[in-house]
PDB file of C-alpha atoms in Angstrom:
ATOM      1  CA  UNK A   1      46.330 -35.131   4.114  1.00  0.00           C
ATOM      2  CA  UNK A   2      47.401 -36.477   7.666  1.00  0.00           C
ATOM      3  CA  UNK A   3      51.204 -35.773   7.426  1.00  0.00           C
ATOM      4  CA  UNK A   4      50.076 -31.478   6.569  1.00  0.00           C
ATOM      5  CA  UNK A   5      49.378 -28.818   8.853  1.00  0.00           C
ATOM      6  CA  UNK A   6      46.204 -27.616  10.217  1.00  0.00           C
ATOM      7  CA  UNK A   7      47.706 -24.613   8.499  1.00  0.00           C
ATOM      8  CA  UNK A   8      48.541 -26.279   4.974  1.00  0.00           C
ATOM      9  CA  UNK A   9      44.998 -28.675   4.724  1.00  0.00           C
ATOM     10  CA  UNK A  10      42.746 -25.478   4.720  1.00  0.00           C
ATOM     11  CA  UNK A  11      45.106 -23.104   2.664  1.00  0.00           C
ATOM     12  CA  UNK A  12      44.417 -27.002  -0.240  1.00  0.00           C
ATOM     13  CA  UNK A  13      40.998 -26.707   1.002  1.00  0.00           C
ATOM     14  CA  UNK A  14      40.471 -23.388  -0.289  1.00  0.00           C
ATOM     15  CA  UNK A  15      42.336 -24.018  -3.778  1.00  0.00           C
ATOM     16  CA  UNK A  16      39.980 -26.836  -3.803  1.00  0.00           C
ATOM     17  CA  UNK A  17      36.676 -25.291  -2.885  1.00  0.00           C
ATOM     18  CA  UNK A  18      37.999 -22.315  -5.824  1.00  0.00           C
ATOM     19  CA  UNK A  19      38.619 -24.518  -8.539  1.00  0.00           C
ATOM     20  CA  UNK A  20      35.756 -26.004  -8.334  1.00  0.00           C
ATOM     21  CA  UNK A  21      34.103 -22.598  -8.516  1.00  0.00           C
ATOM     22  CA  UNK A  22      36.015 -21.743 -11.568  1.00  0.00           C
ATOM     23  CA  UNK A  23      34.656 -24.640 -13.164  1.00  0.00           C
ATOM     24  CA  UNK A  24      31.236 -24.387 -11.876  1.00  0.00           C
ATOM     25  CA  UNK A  25      31.487 -21.136 -13.612  1.00  0.00           C
ATOM     26  CA  UNK A  26      31.562 -18.914 -10.123  1.00  0.00           C
ATOM     27  CA  UNK A  27      33.990 -16.286  -8.598  1.00  0.00           C
ATOM     28  CA  UNK A  28      36.580 -15.961  -9.575  1.00  0.00           C
ATOM     29  CA  UNK A  29      40.047 -16.076  -7.433  1.00  0.00           C
ATOM     30  CA  UNK A  30      42.925 -14.130  -6.442  1.00  0.00           C
ATOM     31  CA  UNK A  31      46.614 -15.262  -5.844  1.00  0.00           C
ATOM     32  CA  UNK A  32      46.423 -16.220  -2.469  1.00  0.00           C
ATOM     33  CA  UNK A  33      43.655 -17.876  -3.158  1.00  0.00           C
ATOM     34  CA  UNK A  34      40.700 -15.678  -1.161  1.00  0.00           C
ATOM     35  CA  UNK A  35      37.160 -15.153  -3.853  1.00  0.00           C
ATOM     36  CA  UNK A  36      37.283 -12.785  -5.445  1.00  0.00           C
ATOM     37  CA  UNK A  37      33.737 -11.205  -6.067  1.00  0.00           C
ATOM     38  CA  UNK A  38      31.500 -10.861  -8.909  1.00  0.00           C
ATOM     39  CA  UNK A  39      31.203  -8.622 -11.469  1.00  0.00           C
ATOM     40  CA  UNK A  40      28.728  -5.776 -10.817  1.00  0.00           C
ATOM     41  CA  UNK A  41      25.041  -5.247 -13.098  1.00  0.00           C
ATOM     42  CA  UNK A  42      25.435  -3.214 -16.686  1.00  0.00           C
ATOM     43  CA  UNK A  43      24.111  -0.516 -15.600  1.00  0.00           C
ATOM     44  CA  UNK A  44      20.879   0.348 -17.490  1.00  0.00           C
ATOM     45  CA  UNK A  45      19.655   2.682 -20.326  1.00  0.00           C
ATOM     46  CA  UNK A  46      18.067   6.322 -19.148  1.00  0.00           C
ATOM     47  CA  UNK A  47      14.571   6.709 -20.738  1.00  0.00           C
ATOM     48  CA  UNK A  48      14.743   9.235 -23.853  1.00  0.00           C
ATOM     49  CA  UNK A  49      15.314  13.540 -23.181  1.00  0.00           C
ATOM     50  CA  UNK A  50      11.851  14.333 -23.472  1.00  0.00           C
ATOM     51  CA  UNK A  51      10.948  16.660 -26.372  1.00  0.00           C
ATOM     52  CA  UNK A  52       9.734  20.663 -25.753  1.00  0.00           C
ATOM     53  CA  UNK A  53       7.046  21.192 -26.876  1.00  0.00           C
ATOM     54  CA  UNK A  54       6.791  23.546 -30.616  1.00  0.00           C
ATOM     55  CA  UNK A  55       5.925  27.337 -29.617  1.00  0.00           C
ATOM     56  CA  UNK A  56       1.847  29.156 -29.774  1.00  0.00           C
ATOM     57  CA  UNK A  57       2.612  30.479 -34.158  1.00  0.00           C
ATOM     58  CA  UNK A  58       1.796  34.318 -33.554  1.00  0.00           C
ATOM     59  CA  UNK A  59      -1.005  35.295 -35.326  1.00  0.00           C
ATOM     60  CA  UNK A  60      -3.518  38.817 -36.203  1.00  0.00           C
ATOM     61  CA  UNK A  61      -4.776  39.051 -32.214  1.00  0.00           C
ATOM     62  CA  UNK A  62      -1.546  40.402 -31.357  1.00  0.00           C
ATOM     63  CA  UNK A  63      -2.402  44.046 -33.912  1.00  0.00           C
ATOM     64  CA  UNK A  64      -5.484  43.475 -32.477  1.00  0.00           C
ATOM     65  CA  UNK A  65      -4.079  44.034 -29.566  1.00  0.00           C
ATOM     66  CA  UNK A  66      -1.868  46.791 -30.004  1.00  0.00           C
ATOM     67  CA  UNK A  67      -5.822  48.933 -31.279  1.00  0.00           C
ATOM     68  CA  UNK A  68      -7.717  48.437 -28.724  1.00  0.00           C
ATOM     69  CA  UNK A  69      -4.506  48.641 -26.045  1.00  0.00           C
ATOM     70  CA  UNK A  70      -4.451  52.238 -27.684  1.00  0.00           C
ATOM     71  CA  UNK A  71      -7.769  53.646 -27.585  1.00  0.00           C
ATOM     72  CA  UNK A  72      -9.089  51.814 -30.511  1.00  0.00           C
ATOM     73  CA  UNK A  73     -12.252  50.033 -31.302  1.00  0.00           C
ATOM     74  CA  UNK A  74     -10.997  46.234 -34.125  1.00  0.00           C
ATOM     75  CA  UNK A  75     -14.415  46.129 -36.465  1.00  0.00           C
ATOM     76  CA  UNK A  76     -14.725  45.101 -40.013  1.00  0.00           C
ATOM     77  CA  UNK A  77     -15.062  46.881 -43.065  1.00  0.00           C
ATOM     78  CA  UNK A  78     -15.333  47.086 -46.720  1.00  0.00           C
ATOM     79  CA  UNK A  79     -11.639  47.509 -48.083  1.00  0.00           C
ATOM     80  CA  UNK A  80      -9.321  47.953 -50.849  1.00  0.00           C
ATOM     81  CA  UNK A  81      -9.678  44.348 -52.626  1.00  0.00           C
ATOM     82  CA  UNK A  82      -5.180  43.512 -51.409  1.00  0.00           C
ATOM     83  CA  UNK A  83      -5.631  45.651 -48.431  1.00  0.00           C
ATOM     84  CA  UNK A  84      -5.358  43.185 -45.761  1.00  0.00           C
ATOM     85  CA  UNK A  85      -6.074  43.630 -42.360  1.00  0.00           C
ATOM     86  CA  UNK A  86      -5.539  46.883 -40.342  1.00  0.00           C
ATOM     87  CA  UNK A  87      -3.967  48.494 -43.266  1.00  0.00           C
ATOM     88  CA  UNK A  88      -2.980  51.761 -42.445  1.00  0.00           C
ATOM     89  CA  UNK A  89      -6.068  54.585 -42.873  1.00  0.00           C
ATOM     90  CA  UNK A  90      -3.963  57.705 -42.403  1.00  0.00           C
ATOM     91  CA  UNK A  91      -2.000  57.324 -46.087  1.00  0.00           C
ATOM     92  CA  UNK A  92      -4.572  57.470 -47.965  1.00  0.00           C
ATOM     93  CA  UNK A  93      -7.361  55.812 -47.742  1.00  0.00           C
ATOM     94  CA  UNK A  94      -7.533  51.811 -47.928  1.00  0.00           C
ATOM     95  CA  UNK A  95     -11.230  51.626 -48.012  1.00  0.00           C
ATOM     96  CA  UNK A  96     -12.857  53.651 -50.894  1.00  0.00           C
ATOM     97  CA  UNK A  97     -12.904  51.124 -53.102  1.00  0.00           C
ATOM     98  CA  UNK A  98     -16.026  50.238 -55.263  1.00  0.00           C
ATOM     99  CA  UNK A  99     -17.876  47.418 -53.470  1.00  0.00           C
ATOM    100  CA  UNK A 100     -17.095  44.988 -57.053  1.00  0.00           C
ATOM    101  CA  UNK A 101     -13.116  45.918 -55.158  1.00  0.00           C
ATOM    102  CA  UNK A 102     -13.719  45.676 -51.833  1.00  0.00           C
ATOM    103  CA  UNK A 103     -14.227  42.673 -49.594  1.00  0.00           C
ATOM    104  CA  UNK A 104     -14.505  42.435 -46.110  1.00  0.00           C
ATOM    105  CA  UNK A 105     -11.561  42.921 -43.948  1.00  0.00           C
ATOM    106  CA  UNK A 106     -10.474  44.664 -40.505  1.00  0.00           C
ATOM    107  CA  UNK A 107      -9.773  47.242 -39.296  1.00  0.00           C
ATOM    108  CA  UNK A 108      -8.701  49.523 -36.391  1.00  0.00           C
ATOM    109  CA  UNK A 109     -11.610  52.049 -35.789  1.00  0.00           C
ATOM    110  CA  UNK A 110      -8.883  54.596 -33.823  1.00  0.00           C
ATOM    111  CA  UNK A 111     -10.935  57.648 -31.376  1.00  0.00           C
ATOM    112  CA  UNK A 112     -11.510  61.208 -32.023  1.00  0.00           C
ATOM    113  CA  UNK A 113      -9.287  62.281 -34.223  1.00  0.00           C
ATOM    114  CA  UNK A 114      -6.145  59.610 -34.371  1.00  0.00           C
ATOM    115  CA  UNK A 115      -6.648  57.237 -37.262  1.00  0.00           C
ATOM    116  CA  UNK A 116      -3.734  53.567 -37.735  1.00  0.00           C
ATOM    117  CA  UNK A 117      -1.066  53.743 -39.210  1.00  0.00           C
ATOM    118  CA  UNK A 118      -0.178  50.530 -39.475  1.00  0.00           C
ATOM    119  CA  UNK A 119       0.958  49.548 -36.332  1.00  0.00           C
ATOM    120  CA  UNK A 120      -0.991  52.508 -33.712  1.00  0.00           C
ATOM    121  CA  UNK A 121      -4.000  55.322 -33.730  1.00  0.00           C
ATOM    122  CA  UNK A 122      -1.596  58.380 -34.346  1.00  0.00           C
ATOM    123  CA  UNK A 123      -2.546  61.333 -35.464  1.00  0.00           C
ATOM    124  CA  UNK A 124      -3.042  61.926 -39.065  1.00  0.00           C
ATOM    125  CA  UNK A 125      -1.580  64.794 -41.333  1.00  0.00           C
ATOM    126  CA  UNK A 126      -2.733  65.267 -44.985  1.00  0.00           C
ATOM    127  CA  UNK A 127       0.100  68.220 -45.572  1.00  0.00           C
ATOM    128  CA  UNK A 128      -2.725  70.750 -44.352  1.00  0.00           C
ATOM    129  CA  UNK A 129      -5.982  69.728 -45.536  1.00  0.00           C
ATOM    130  CA  UNK A 130      -5.020  70.632 -49.348  1.00  0.00           C
ATOM    131  CA  UNK A 131      -7.979  73.848 -49.246  1.00  0.00           C
ATOM    132  CA  UNK A 132     -11.139  74.468 -50.310  1.00  0.00           C
ATOM    133  CA  UNK A 133     -10.948  73.019 -53.360  1.00  0.00           C
ATOM    134  CA  UNK A 134     -12.015  76.656 -54.045  1.00  0.00           C
ATOM    135  CA  UNK A 135     -15.589  77.767 -54.573  1.00  0.00           C
ATOM    136  CA  UNK A 136     -15.921  76.868 -58.525  1.00  0.00           C
ATOM    137  CA  UNK A 137     -15.679  80.194 -60.127  1.00  0.00           C
ATOM    138  CA  UNK A 138     -18.448  82.137 -59.695  1.00  0.00           C
ATOM    139  CA  UNK A 139     -20.777  80.798 -62.604  1.00  0.00           C
ATOM    140  CA  UNK A 140     -20.503  83.857 -64.729  1.00  0.00           C
ATOM    141  CA  UNK A 141     -23.674  86.203 -65.115  1.00  0.00           C
ATOM    142  CA  UNK A 142     -27.071  84.892 -66.890  1.00  0.00           C
ATOM    143  CA  UNK A 143     -26.063  86.879 -69.489  1.00  0.00           C
ATOM    144  CA  UNK A 144     -28.081  90.742 -70.253  1.00  0.00           C
ATOM    145  CA  UNK A 145     -31.668  90.244 -71.846  1.00  0.00           C
ATOM    146  CA  UNK A 146     -31.174  86.048 -71.459  1.00  0.00           C
ATOM    147  CA  UNK A 147     -33.253  83.470 -69.128  1.00  0.00           C
ATOM    148  CA  UNK A 148     -31.039  82.400 -66.490  1.00  0.00           C
ATOM    149  CA  UNK A 149     -31.742  79.130 -68.320  1.00  0.00           C
ATOM    150  CA  UNK A 150     -31.587  75.244 -66.538  1.00  0.00           C
ATOM    151  CA  UNK A 151     -27.699  75.862 -65.237  1.00  0.00           C
ATOM    152  CA  UNK A 152     -27.432  72.540 -66.117  1.00  0.00           C
ATOM    153  CA  UNK A 153     -23.786  71.028 -63.986  1.00  0.00           C
ATOM    154  CA  UNK A 154     -21.068  71.599 -65.153  1.00  0.00           C
ATOM    155  CA  UNK A 155     -17.522  69.733 -64.912  1.00  0.00           C
ATOM    156  CA  UNK A 156     -16.994  66.577 -63.290  1.00  0.00           C
ATOM    157  CA  UNK A 157     -20.927  67.220 -61.680  1.00  0.00           C
ATOM    158  CA  UNK A 158     -21.592  66.469 -66.006  1.00  0.00           C
ATOM    159  CA  UNK A 159     -19.433  63.822 -66.883  1.00  0.00           C
ATOM    160  CA  UNK A 160     -21.204  61.537 -63.778  1.00  0.00           C
ATOM    161  CA  UNK A 161     -24.629  62.778 -64.580  1.00  0.00           C
ATOM    162  CA  UNK A 162     -23.420  62.146 -68.346  1.00  0.00           C
ATOM    163  CA  UNK A 163     -22.002  58.528 -67.972  1.00  0.00           C
ATOM    164  CA  UNK A 164     -25.140  57.312 -65.735  1.00  0.00           C
ATOM    165  CA  UNK A 165     -23.799  59.008 -62.031  1.00  0.00           C
ATOM    166  CA  UNK A 166     -25.362  60.793 -59.421  1.00  0.00           C
ATOM    167  CA  UNK A 167     -23.533  63.742 -57.509  1.00  0.00           C
ATOM    168  CA  UNK A 168     -24.131  63.616 -53.937  1.00  0.00           C
ATOM    169  CA  UNK A 169     -21.523  64.998 -51.101  1.00  0.00           C
ATOM    170  CA  UNK A 170     -19.573  62.276 -48.742  1.00  0.00           C
ATOM    171  CA  UNK A 171     -16.483  62.416 -46.585  1.00  0.00           C
ATOM    172  CA  UNK A 172     -13.918  61.976 -48.817  1.00  0.00           C
ATOM    173  CA  UNK A 173      -9.601  62.108 -48.058  1.00  0.00           C
ATOM    174  CA  UNK A 174      -9.365  65.675 -46.883  1.00  0.00           C
ATOM    175  CA  UNK A 175      -8.181  67.427 -49.928  1.00  0.00           C
ATOM    176  CA  UNK A 176      -7.902  64.371 -53.201  1.00  0.00           C
ATOM    177  CA  UNK A 177     -10.639  67.357 -54.269  1.00  0.00           C
ATOM    178  CA  UNK A 178     -14.292  66.799 -55.207  1.00  0.00           C
ATOM    179  CA  UNK A 179     -14.639  63.493 -57.970  1.00  0.00           C
ATOM    180  CA  UNK A 180     -12.063  61.400 -57.551  1.00  0.00           C
ATOM    181  CA  UNK A 181     -11.687  57.902 -58.039  1.00  0.00           C
ATOM    182  CA  UNK A 182     -13.093  55.835 -56.944  1.00  0.00           C
ATOM    183  CA  UNK A 183     -11.846  52.787 -59.995  1.00  0.00           C
ATOM    184  CA  UNK A 184      -8.632  52.837 -58.121  1.00  0.00           C
ATOM    185  CA  UNK A 185      -7.298  52.885 -54.366  1.00  0.00           C
ATOM    186  CA  UNK A 186      -9.587  54.594 -52.113  1.00  0.00           C
ATOM    187  CA  UNK A 187      -9.901  58.297 -51.427  1.00  0.00           C
ATOM    188  CA  UNK A 188     -12.749  58.140 -49.641  1.00  0.00           C
ATOM    189  CA  UNK A 189     -11.334  55.647 -46.682  1.00  0.00           C
ATOM    190  CA  UNK A 190      -9.836  58.126 -44.734  1.00  0.00           C
ATOM    191  CA  UNK A 191     -10.888  58.458 -40.594  1.00  0.00           C
ATOM    192  CA  UNK A 192     -13.566  60.765 -39.647  1.00  0.00           C
ATOM    193  CA  UNK A 193     -10.740  63.874 -38.263  1.00  0.00           C
ATOM    194  CA  UNK A 194      -8.384  63.182 -41.271  1.00  0.00           C
ATOM    195  CA  UNK A 195     -12.047  63.488 -44.304  1.00  0.00           C
ATOM    196  CA  UNK A 196     -14.061  66.301 -45.333  1.00  0.00           C
ATOM    197  CA  UNK A 197     -16.945  66.592 -46.812  1.00  0.00           C
ATOM    198  CA  UNK A 198     -16.244  67.155 -51.142  1.00  0.00           C
ATOM    199  CA  UNK A 199     -18.978  66.221 -54.617  1.00  0.00           C
ATOM    200  CA  UNK A 200     -18.869  62.347 -55.601  1.00  0.00           C
ATOM    201  CA  UNK A 201     -20.244  61.011 -58.141  1.00  0.00           C
ATOM    202  CA  UNK A 202     -22.246  57.803 -56.646  1.00  0.00           C
ATOM    203  CA  UNK A 203     -22.293  54.906 -59.903  1.00  0.00           C
ATOM    204  CA  UNK A 204     -24.978  52.341 -60.998  1.00  0.00           C
ATOM    205  CA  UNK A 205     -24.112  48.925 -59.823  1.00  0.00           C
ATOM    206  CA  UNK A 206     -20.724  47.543 -60.836  1.00  0.00           C
ATOM    207  CA  UNK A 207     -19.619  50.819 -61.602  1.00  0.00           C
ATOM    208  CA  UNK A 208     -16.824  53.095 -60.951  1.00  0.00           C
ATOM    209  CA  UNK A 209     -15.659  56.771 -61.216  1.00  0.00           C
ATOM    210  CA  UNK A 210     -12.676  56.777 -62.792  1.00  0.00           C
ATOM    211  CA  UNK A 211     -12.511  61.445 -62.729  1.00  0.00           C
ATOM    212  CA  UNK A 212     -14.156  61.437 -65.812  1.00  0.00           C
ATOM    213  CA  UNK A 213     -17.099  58.623 -66.322  1.00  0.00           C
ATOM    214  CA  UNK A 214     -19.033  55.852 -64.689  1.00  0.00           C
ATOM    215  CA  UNK A 215     -17.281  52.793 -66.039  1.00  0.00           C
ATOM    216  CA  UNK A 216     -16.527  49.321 -64.981  1.00  0.00           C
ATOM    217  CA  UNK A 217     -13.288  48.162 -63.125  1.00  0.00           C
TER     218      UNK A 217
END
């Protein structure tokens, strides 16, 4: 050690120090004897990504809003079973079935002479009023010398009364005529602007008029 120059002694000490560090598991050395820096730490894992929330499901509120925006009012009414909420009231009435064939249903009650067509309040129309249906005939003369008699009922009125029903006036869809069939699709559930006064047969409870007589549905 004494015969070595100062620079050589320093390099030897550096080499020894480097070896010691290697033995102890420290930093590695470069070829020129300098210590290398330690390895960097492992990168941390990022947090799990957040899942987006599920979208809200649209409900019948959208149709109710459309009704109100069109000037209508959402009400509950007995409509034909299976018609579903907010049925089309501009065509054949969906809310004029017999009670046993009806269920509580939300409908759009449109203003004035408009009706709900399933999307908006619109001008209805049934291809014209269909005429007055005729005056039912003059009924004929009383007959010479004969007493006028009780007169009785004729046609649909007789069928109604003979099967236990009662004849009365009611607003039904324009063009349906007197004594419509109330056992199937409702003929008397149109909006007032699309209805006219006709004669109907009001049958006893749990029966309906099929156009000929009061029958069980």
